mmCIF file of C-alpha atoms in Angstrom:
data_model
loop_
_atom_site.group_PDB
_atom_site.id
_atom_site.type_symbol
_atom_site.label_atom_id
_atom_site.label_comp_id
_atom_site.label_asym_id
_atom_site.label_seq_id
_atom_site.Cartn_x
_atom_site.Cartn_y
_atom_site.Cartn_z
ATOM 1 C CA UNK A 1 0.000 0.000 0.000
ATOM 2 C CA UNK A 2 1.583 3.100 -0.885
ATOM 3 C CA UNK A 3 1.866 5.587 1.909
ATOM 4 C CA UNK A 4 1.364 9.212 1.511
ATOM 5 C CA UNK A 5 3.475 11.306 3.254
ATOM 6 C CA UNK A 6 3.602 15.160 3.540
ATOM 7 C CA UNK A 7 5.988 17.210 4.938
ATOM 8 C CA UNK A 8 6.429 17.324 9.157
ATOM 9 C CA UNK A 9 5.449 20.623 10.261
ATOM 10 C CA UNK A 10 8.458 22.839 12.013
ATOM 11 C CA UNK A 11 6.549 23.278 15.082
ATOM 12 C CA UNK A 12 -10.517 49.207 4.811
ATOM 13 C CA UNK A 13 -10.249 53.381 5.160
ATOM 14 C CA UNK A 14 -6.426 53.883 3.772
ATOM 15 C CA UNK A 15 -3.324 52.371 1.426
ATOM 16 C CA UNK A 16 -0.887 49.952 3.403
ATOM 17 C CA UNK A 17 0.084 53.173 5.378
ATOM 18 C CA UNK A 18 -0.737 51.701 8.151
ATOM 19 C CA UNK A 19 -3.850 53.187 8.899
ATOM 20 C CA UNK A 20 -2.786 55.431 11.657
ATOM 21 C CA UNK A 21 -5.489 55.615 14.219
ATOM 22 C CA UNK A 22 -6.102 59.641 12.924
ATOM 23 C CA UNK A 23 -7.494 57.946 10.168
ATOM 24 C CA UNK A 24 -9.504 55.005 11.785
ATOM 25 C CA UNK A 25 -10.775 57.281 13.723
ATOM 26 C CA UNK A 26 -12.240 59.650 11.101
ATOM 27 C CA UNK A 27 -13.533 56.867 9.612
ATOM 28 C CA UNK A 28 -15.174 55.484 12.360
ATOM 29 C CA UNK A 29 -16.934 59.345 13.000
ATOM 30 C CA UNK A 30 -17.683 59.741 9.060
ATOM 31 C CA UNK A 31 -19.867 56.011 9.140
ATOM 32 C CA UNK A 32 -21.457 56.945 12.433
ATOM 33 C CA UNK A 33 -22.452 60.333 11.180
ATOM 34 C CA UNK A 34 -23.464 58.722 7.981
ATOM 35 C CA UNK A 35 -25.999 56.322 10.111
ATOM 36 C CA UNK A 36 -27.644 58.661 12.067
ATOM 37 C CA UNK A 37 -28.230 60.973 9.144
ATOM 38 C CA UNK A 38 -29.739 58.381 7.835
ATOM 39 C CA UNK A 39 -32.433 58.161 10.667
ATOM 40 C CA UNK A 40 -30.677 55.847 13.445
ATOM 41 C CA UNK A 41 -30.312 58.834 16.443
ATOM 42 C CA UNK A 42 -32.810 58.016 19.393
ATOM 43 C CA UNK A 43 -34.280 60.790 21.401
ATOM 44 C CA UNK A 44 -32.609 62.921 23.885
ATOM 45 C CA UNK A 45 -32.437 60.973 26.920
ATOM 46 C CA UNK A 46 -33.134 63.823 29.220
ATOM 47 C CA UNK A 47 -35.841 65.416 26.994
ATOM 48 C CA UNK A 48 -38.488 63.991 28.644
ATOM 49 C CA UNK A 49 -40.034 63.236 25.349
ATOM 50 C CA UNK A 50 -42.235 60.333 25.120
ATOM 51 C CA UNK A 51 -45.678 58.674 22.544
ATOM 52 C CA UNK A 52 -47.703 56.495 22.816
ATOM 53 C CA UNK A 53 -48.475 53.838 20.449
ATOM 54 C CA UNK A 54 -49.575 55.339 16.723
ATOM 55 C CA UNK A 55 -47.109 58.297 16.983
ATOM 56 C CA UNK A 56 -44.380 58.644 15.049
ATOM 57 C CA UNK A 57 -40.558 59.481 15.749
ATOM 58 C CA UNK A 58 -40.961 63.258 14.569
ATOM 59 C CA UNK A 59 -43.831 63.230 17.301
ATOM 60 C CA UNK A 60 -41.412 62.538 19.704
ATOM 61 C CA UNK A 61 -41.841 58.712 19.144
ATOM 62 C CA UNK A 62 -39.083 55.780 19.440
ATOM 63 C CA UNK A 63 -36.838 56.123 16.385
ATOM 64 C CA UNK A 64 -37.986 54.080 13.221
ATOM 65 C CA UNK A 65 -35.930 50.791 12.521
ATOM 66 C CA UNK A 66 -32.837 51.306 10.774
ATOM 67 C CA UNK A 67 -33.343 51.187 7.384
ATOM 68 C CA UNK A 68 -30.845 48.720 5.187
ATOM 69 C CA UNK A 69 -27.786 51.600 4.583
ATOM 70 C CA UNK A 70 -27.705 52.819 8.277
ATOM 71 C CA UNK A 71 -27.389 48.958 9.392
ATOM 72 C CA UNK A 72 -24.651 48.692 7.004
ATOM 73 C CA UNK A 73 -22.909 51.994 8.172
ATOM 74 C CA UNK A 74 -23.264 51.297 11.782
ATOM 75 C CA UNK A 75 -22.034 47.389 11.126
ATOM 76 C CA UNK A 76 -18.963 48.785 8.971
ATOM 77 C CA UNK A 77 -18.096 51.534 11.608
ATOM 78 C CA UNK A 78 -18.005 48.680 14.267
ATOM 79 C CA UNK A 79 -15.654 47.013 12.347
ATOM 80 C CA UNK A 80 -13.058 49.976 11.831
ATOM 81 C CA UNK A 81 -13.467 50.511 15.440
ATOM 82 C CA UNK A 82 -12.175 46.797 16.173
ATOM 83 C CA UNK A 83 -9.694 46.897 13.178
ATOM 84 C CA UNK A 84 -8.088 49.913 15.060
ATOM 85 C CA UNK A 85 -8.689 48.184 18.373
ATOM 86 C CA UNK A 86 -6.439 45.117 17.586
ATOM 87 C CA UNK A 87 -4.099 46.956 15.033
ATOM 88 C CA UNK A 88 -4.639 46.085 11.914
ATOM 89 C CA UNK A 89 -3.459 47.230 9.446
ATOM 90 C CA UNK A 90 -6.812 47.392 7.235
ATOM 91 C CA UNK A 91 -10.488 46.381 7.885
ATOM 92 C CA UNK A 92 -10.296 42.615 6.620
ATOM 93 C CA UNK A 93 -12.851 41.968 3.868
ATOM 94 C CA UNK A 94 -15.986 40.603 3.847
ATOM 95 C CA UNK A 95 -16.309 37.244 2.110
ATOM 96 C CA UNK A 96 -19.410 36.584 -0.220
ATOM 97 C CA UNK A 97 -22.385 34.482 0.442
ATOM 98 C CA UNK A 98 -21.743 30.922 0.503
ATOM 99 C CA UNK A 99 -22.142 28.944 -3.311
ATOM 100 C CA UNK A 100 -25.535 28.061 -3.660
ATOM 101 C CA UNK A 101 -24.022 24.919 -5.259
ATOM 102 C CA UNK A 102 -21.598 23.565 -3.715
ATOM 103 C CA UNK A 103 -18.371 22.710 -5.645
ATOM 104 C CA UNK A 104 -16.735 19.081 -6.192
ATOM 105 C CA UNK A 105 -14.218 18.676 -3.742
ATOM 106 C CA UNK A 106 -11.391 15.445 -5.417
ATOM 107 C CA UNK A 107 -8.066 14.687 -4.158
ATOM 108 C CA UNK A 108 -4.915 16.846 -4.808
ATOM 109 C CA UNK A 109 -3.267 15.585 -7.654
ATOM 110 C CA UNK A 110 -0.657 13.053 -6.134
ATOM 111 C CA UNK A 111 -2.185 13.049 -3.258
ATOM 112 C CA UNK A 112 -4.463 10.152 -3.693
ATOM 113 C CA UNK A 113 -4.120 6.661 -2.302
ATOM 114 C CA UNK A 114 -4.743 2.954 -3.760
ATOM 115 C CA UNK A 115 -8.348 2.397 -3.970
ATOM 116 C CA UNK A 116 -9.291 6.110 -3.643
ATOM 117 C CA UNK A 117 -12.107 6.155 -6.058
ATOM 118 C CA UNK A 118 -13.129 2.843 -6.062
ATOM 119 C CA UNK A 119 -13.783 2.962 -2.081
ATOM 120 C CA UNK A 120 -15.384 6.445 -2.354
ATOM 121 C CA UNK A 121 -12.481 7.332 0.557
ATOM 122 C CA UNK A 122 -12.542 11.204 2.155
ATOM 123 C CA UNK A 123 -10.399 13.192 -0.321
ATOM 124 C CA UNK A 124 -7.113 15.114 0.764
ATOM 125 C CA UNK A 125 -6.828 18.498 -0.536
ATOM 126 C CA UNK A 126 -5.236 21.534 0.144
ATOM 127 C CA UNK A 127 -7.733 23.992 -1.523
ATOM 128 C CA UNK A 128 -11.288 24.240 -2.409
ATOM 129 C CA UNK A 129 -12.213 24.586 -6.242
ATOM 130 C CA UNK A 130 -13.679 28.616 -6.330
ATOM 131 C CA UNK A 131 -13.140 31.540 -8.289
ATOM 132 C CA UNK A 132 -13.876 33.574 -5.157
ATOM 133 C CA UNK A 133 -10.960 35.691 -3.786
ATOM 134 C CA UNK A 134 -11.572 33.724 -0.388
ATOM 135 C CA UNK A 135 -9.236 32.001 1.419
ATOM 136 C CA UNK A 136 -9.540 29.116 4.819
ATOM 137 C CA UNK A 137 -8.731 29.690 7.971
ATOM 138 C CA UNK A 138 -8.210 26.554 9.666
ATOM 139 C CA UNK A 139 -6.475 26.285 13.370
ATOM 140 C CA UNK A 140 -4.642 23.129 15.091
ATOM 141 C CA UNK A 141 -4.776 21.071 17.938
ATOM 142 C CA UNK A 142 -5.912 22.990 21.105
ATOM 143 C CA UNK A 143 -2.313 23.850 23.155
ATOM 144 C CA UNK A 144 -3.162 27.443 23.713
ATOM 145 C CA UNK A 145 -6.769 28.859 25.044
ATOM 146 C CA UNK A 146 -6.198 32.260 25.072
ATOM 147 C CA UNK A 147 -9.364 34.524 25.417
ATOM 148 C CA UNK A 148 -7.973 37.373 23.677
ATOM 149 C CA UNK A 149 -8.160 35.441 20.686
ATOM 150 C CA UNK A 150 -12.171 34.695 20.952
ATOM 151 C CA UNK A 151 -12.484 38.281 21.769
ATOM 152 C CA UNK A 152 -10.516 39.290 18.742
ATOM 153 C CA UNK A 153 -12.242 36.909 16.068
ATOM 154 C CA UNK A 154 -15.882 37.954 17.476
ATOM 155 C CA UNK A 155 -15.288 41.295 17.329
ATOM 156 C CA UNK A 156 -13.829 41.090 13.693
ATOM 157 C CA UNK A 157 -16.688 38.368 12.620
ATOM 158 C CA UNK A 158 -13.382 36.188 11.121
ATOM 159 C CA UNK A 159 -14.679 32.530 10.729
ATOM 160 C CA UNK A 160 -12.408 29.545 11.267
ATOM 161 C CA UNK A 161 -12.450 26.148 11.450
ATOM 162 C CA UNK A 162 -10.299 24.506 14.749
ATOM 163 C CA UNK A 163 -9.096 20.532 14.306
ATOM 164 C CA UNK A 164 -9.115 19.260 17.813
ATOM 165 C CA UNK A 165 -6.761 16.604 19.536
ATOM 166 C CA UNK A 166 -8.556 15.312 22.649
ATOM 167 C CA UNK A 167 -5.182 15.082 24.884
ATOM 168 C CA UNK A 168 -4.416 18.752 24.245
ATOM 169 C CA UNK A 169 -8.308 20.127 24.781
ATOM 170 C CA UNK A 170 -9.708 18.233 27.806
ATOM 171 C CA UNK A 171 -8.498 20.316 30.450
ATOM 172 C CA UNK A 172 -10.783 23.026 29.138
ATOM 173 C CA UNK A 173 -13.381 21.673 27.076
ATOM 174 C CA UNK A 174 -15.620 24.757 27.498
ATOM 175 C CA UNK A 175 -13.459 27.128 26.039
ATOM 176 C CA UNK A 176 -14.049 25.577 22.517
ATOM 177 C CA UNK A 177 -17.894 25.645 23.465
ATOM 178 C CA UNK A 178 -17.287 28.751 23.855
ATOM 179 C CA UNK A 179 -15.885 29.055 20.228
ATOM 180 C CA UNK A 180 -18.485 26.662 18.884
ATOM 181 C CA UNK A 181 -21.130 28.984 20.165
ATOM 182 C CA UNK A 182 -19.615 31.838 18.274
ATOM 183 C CA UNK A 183 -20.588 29.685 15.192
ATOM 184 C CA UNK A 184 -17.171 28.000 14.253
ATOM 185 C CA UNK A 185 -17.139 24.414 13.485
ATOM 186 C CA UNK A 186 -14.875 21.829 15.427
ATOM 187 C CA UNK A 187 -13.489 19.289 13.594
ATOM 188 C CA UNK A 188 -11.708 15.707 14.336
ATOM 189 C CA UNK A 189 -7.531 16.053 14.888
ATOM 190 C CA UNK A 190 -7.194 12.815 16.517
ATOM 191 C CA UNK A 191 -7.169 11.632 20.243
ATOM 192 C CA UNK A 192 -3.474 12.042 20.610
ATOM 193 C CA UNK A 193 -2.225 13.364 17.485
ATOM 194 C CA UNK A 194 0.218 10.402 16.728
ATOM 195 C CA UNK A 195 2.246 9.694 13.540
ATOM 196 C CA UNK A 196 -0.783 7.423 11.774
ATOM 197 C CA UNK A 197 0.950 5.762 9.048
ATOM 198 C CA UNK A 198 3.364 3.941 11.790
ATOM 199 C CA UNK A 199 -0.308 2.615 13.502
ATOM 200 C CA UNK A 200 -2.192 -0.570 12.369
ATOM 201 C CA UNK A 201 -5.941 0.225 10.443
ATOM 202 C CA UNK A 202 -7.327 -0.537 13.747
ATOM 203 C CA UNK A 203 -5.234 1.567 15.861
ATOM 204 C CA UNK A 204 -5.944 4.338 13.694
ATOM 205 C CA UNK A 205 -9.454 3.865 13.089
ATOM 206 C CA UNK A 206 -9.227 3.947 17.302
ATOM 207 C CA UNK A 207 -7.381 7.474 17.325
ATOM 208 C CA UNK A 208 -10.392 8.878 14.567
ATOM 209 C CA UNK A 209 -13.404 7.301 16.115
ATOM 210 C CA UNK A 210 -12.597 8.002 19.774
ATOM 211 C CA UNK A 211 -11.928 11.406 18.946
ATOM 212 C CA UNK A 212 -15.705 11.207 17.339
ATOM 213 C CA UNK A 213 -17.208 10.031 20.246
ATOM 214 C CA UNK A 214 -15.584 12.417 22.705
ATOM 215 C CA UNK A 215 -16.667 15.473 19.782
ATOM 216 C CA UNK A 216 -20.055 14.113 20.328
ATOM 217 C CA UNK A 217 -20.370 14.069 24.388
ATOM 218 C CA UNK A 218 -18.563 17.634 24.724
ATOM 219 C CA UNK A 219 -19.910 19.422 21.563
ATOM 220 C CA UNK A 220 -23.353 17.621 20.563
ATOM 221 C CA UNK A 221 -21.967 16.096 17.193
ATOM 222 C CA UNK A 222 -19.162 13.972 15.551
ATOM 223 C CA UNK A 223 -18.042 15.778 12.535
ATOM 224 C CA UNK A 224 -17.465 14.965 9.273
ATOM 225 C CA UNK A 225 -13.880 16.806 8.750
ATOM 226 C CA UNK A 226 -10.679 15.391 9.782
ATOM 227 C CA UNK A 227 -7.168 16.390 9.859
ATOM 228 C CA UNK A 228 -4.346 13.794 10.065
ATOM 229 C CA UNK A 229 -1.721 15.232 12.585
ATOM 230 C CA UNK A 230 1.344 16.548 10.419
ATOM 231 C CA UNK A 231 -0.995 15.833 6.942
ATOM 232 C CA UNK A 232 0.313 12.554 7.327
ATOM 233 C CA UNK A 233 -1.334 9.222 5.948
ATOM 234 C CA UNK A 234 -2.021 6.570 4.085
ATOM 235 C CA UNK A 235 -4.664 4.396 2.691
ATOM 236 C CA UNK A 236 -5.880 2.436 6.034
ATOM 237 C CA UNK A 237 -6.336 6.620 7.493
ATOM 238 C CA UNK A 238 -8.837 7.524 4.702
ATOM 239 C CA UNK A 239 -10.658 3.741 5.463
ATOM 240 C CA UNK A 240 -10.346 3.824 8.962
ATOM 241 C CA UNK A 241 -12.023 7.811 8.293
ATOM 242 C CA UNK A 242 -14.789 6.784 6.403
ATOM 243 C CA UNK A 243 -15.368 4.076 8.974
ATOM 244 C CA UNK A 244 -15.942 6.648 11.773
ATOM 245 C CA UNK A 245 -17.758 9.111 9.626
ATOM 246 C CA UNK A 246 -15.541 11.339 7.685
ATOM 247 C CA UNK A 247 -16.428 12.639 4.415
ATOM 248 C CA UNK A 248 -13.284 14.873 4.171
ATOM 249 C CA UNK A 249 -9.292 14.843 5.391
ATOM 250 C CA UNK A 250 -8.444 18.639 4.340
ATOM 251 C CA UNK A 251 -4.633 19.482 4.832
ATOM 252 C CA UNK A 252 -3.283 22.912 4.071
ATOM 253 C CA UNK A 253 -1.596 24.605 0.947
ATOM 254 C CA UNK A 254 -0.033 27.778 3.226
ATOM 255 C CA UNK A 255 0.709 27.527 6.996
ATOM 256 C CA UNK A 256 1.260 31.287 8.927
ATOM 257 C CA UNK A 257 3.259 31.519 11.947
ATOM 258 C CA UNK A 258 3.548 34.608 14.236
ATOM 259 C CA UNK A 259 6.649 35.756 12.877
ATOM 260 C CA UNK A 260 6.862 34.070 9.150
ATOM 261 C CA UNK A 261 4.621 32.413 6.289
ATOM 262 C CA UNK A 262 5.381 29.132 4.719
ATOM 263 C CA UNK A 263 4.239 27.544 1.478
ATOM 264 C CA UNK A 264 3.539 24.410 -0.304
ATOM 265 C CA UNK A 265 3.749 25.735 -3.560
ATOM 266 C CA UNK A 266 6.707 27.019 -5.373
ATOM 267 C CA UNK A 267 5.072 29.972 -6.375
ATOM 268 C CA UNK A 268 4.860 30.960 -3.115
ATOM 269 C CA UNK A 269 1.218 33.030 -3.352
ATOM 270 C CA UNK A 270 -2.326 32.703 -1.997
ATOM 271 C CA UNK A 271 -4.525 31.042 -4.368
ATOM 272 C CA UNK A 272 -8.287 31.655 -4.356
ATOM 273 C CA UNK A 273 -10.039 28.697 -2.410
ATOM 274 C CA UNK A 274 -6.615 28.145 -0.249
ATOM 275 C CA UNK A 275 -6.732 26.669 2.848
ATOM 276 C CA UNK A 276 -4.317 28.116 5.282
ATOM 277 C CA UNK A 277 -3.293 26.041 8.786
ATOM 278 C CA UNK A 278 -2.075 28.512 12.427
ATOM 279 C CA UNK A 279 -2.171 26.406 15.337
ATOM 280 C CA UNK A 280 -3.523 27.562 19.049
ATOM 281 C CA UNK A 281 0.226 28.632 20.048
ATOM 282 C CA UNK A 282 0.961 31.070 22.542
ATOM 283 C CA UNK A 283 4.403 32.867 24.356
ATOM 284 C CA UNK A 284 5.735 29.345 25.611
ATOM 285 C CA UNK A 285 6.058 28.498 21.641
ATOM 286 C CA UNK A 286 6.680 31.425 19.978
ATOM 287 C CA UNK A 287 7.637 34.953 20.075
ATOM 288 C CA UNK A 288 4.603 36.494 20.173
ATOM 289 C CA UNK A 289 0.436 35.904 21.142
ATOM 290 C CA UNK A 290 -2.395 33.941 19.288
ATOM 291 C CA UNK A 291 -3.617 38.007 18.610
ATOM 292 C CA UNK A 292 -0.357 38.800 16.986
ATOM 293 C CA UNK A 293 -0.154 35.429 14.887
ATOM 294 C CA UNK A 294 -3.891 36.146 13.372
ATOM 295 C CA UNK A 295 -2.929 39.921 12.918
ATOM 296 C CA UNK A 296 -0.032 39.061 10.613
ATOM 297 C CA UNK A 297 -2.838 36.529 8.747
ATOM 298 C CA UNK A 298 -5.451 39.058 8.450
ATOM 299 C CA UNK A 299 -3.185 42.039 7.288
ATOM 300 C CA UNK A 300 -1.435 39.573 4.526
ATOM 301 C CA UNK A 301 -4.961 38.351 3.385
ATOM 302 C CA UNK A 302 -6.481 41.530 3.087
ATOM 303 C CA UNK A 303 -3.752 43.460 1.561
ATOM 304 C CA UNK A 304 -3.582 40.759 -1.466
ATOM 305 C CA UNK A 305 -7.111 41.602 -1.906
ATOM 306 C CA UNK A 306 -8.791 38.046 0.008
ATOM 307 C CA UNK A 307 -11.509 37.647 2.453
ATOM 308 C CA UNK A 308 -11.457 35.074 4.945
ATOM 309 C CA UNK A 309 -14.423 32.493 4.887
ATOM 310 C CA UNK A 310 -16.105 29.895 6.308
ATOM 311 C CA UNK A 311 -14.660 25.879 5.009
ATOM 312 C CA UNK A 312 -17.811 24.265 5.655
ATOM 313 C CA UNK A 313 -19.999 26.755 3.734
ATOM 314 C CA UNK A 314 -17.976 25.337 0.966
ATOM 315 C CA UNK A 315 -18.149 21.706 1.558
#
């Protein structure tokens, strides 16, 4: 059986000026003034103005609902506000609506194993087939649970999707509740995150499945995405996958540390539909915070022109 093996891992206001936070601010003050010009002020609070039902705002009423612009202007100053807030250098971009079909996801070219069509096994790929200028943020293992980094991706409404290992997340399970309550999937990374293709087809199908069933007490579900630790595998992983439920093993084409980018490709670019892998890493593994890793993402992303979406939506 050949044995596919990848490589171990080595564990919008302004130009790129930098947005200083003169700018930010102005824009921040030009969409707020924008929004209630546009009929979103309330009442003075110490008017003493009040109505019943049946009169209207310029009677002194409750405002009228904000009407589509204003909710866009308010929404879009709230996120210059939080772009400044964590330093970035540009508001990141919003990412379109999910397909309304959803494309065919096939193995990587070389990246396939013996019996890979035939046996219908979860494809291995390192980006998603789109003409979208989208890319995939996708986050390993579970080391580092640092709250800053919730706060930081709900106030900038960046989806991701985490691949758990159970060894590294059951001290805390409730922080990634926490994170699947924000709306962000949790996917399968293995009970232990061991080197699979060394392991029998059972031993590995116990690593995948185990992970399942402990997904399904602490979150509510088993998911159908699974990473294998290091993006190594071989053809008993995809079987023993499919065996526990798995419809897809995505790896990564780019992977972004908090001081340096590396690439699988030669050309050494984002591609739309590029999946990129961080890891929850903090001070005790690198030179820097979770925050400052996913600031250097977001400010490389956005400047080459790509919004940051949601994997699943895609698959």
């Amino acid at each position: 059986m050949r044995e596919v093996v990848q490589n171990d891992k080595k564990r919008a206001c302004g130009r790129r000026s930098g947005l200083p936070a003169v700018a930010l601010r102005c824009g921040v003050a030009a969409l707020v003034s924008a929004a209630l010009v546009s009929g979103c002020g309330s009442p003075d609070p110490g008017s003493g103005a009040h109505s019943g039902p049946g009169h209207n705002s310029g009677q002194g009423g409750p405002a009228q609902a904000l009407s589509p612009e204003a909710r866009r202007a308010a929404e879009q100053a709230r996120l210059v506000a939080a772009a400044q807030r964590w330093k970035l250098a540009r508001v990141p971009l919003t990412p379109p609506a999910p397909p309304a079909v959803k494309p065919k996801i096939t193995p990587r070219d070389g990246f396939e194993v013996d019996g890979q069509e035939e046996e219908n096994l979860p494809p291995v790929f390192t980006t998603v087939p789109t003409g979208e200028k989208v890319v995939f943020l996708t986050i390993d293992d579970g080391a580092e649970k640092d709250p800053a980094f919730l706060r930081m991706m709900s106030d900038l409404k960046i989806p991701y999707s985490a691949f758990l290992s159970n060894y590294l997340v059951k001290d805390d399970y409730g922080y990634f509740r926490r994170m699947q309550s924000e709306g962000h999937t949790l996917n399968n990374h293995t009970l232990t995150h061991p080197y699979l293709p060394g392991l029998s087809y059972e031993q590995q199908r116990d690593e995948i499945c185990g992970m399942q069933d402990i997904m399904k007490k602490q979150f509510g579900k088993a998911p159908t995405i699974f990473r294998p630790p290091y993006g190594n595998y071989n053809g008993d992983t995809l079987r023993a996958a499919k065996s526990c439920g798995i419809k897809y093993a995505p790896i990564w084409d780019e992977e972004v540390f908090v001081d340096h980018w590396e690439y699988r490709d030669w050309d050494r670019s984002l591609h739309p539909g590029d999946i990129v892998l961080t890891h929850f890493r903090g001070r005790d593994d690198w030179d820097g915070t979770m925050v400052d890793d996913m600031r250097r993402f977001l400010d490389k992303v956005t400047r080459e022109g790509y919004a940051v979406a949601r994997l699943e939506d895609y698959l």
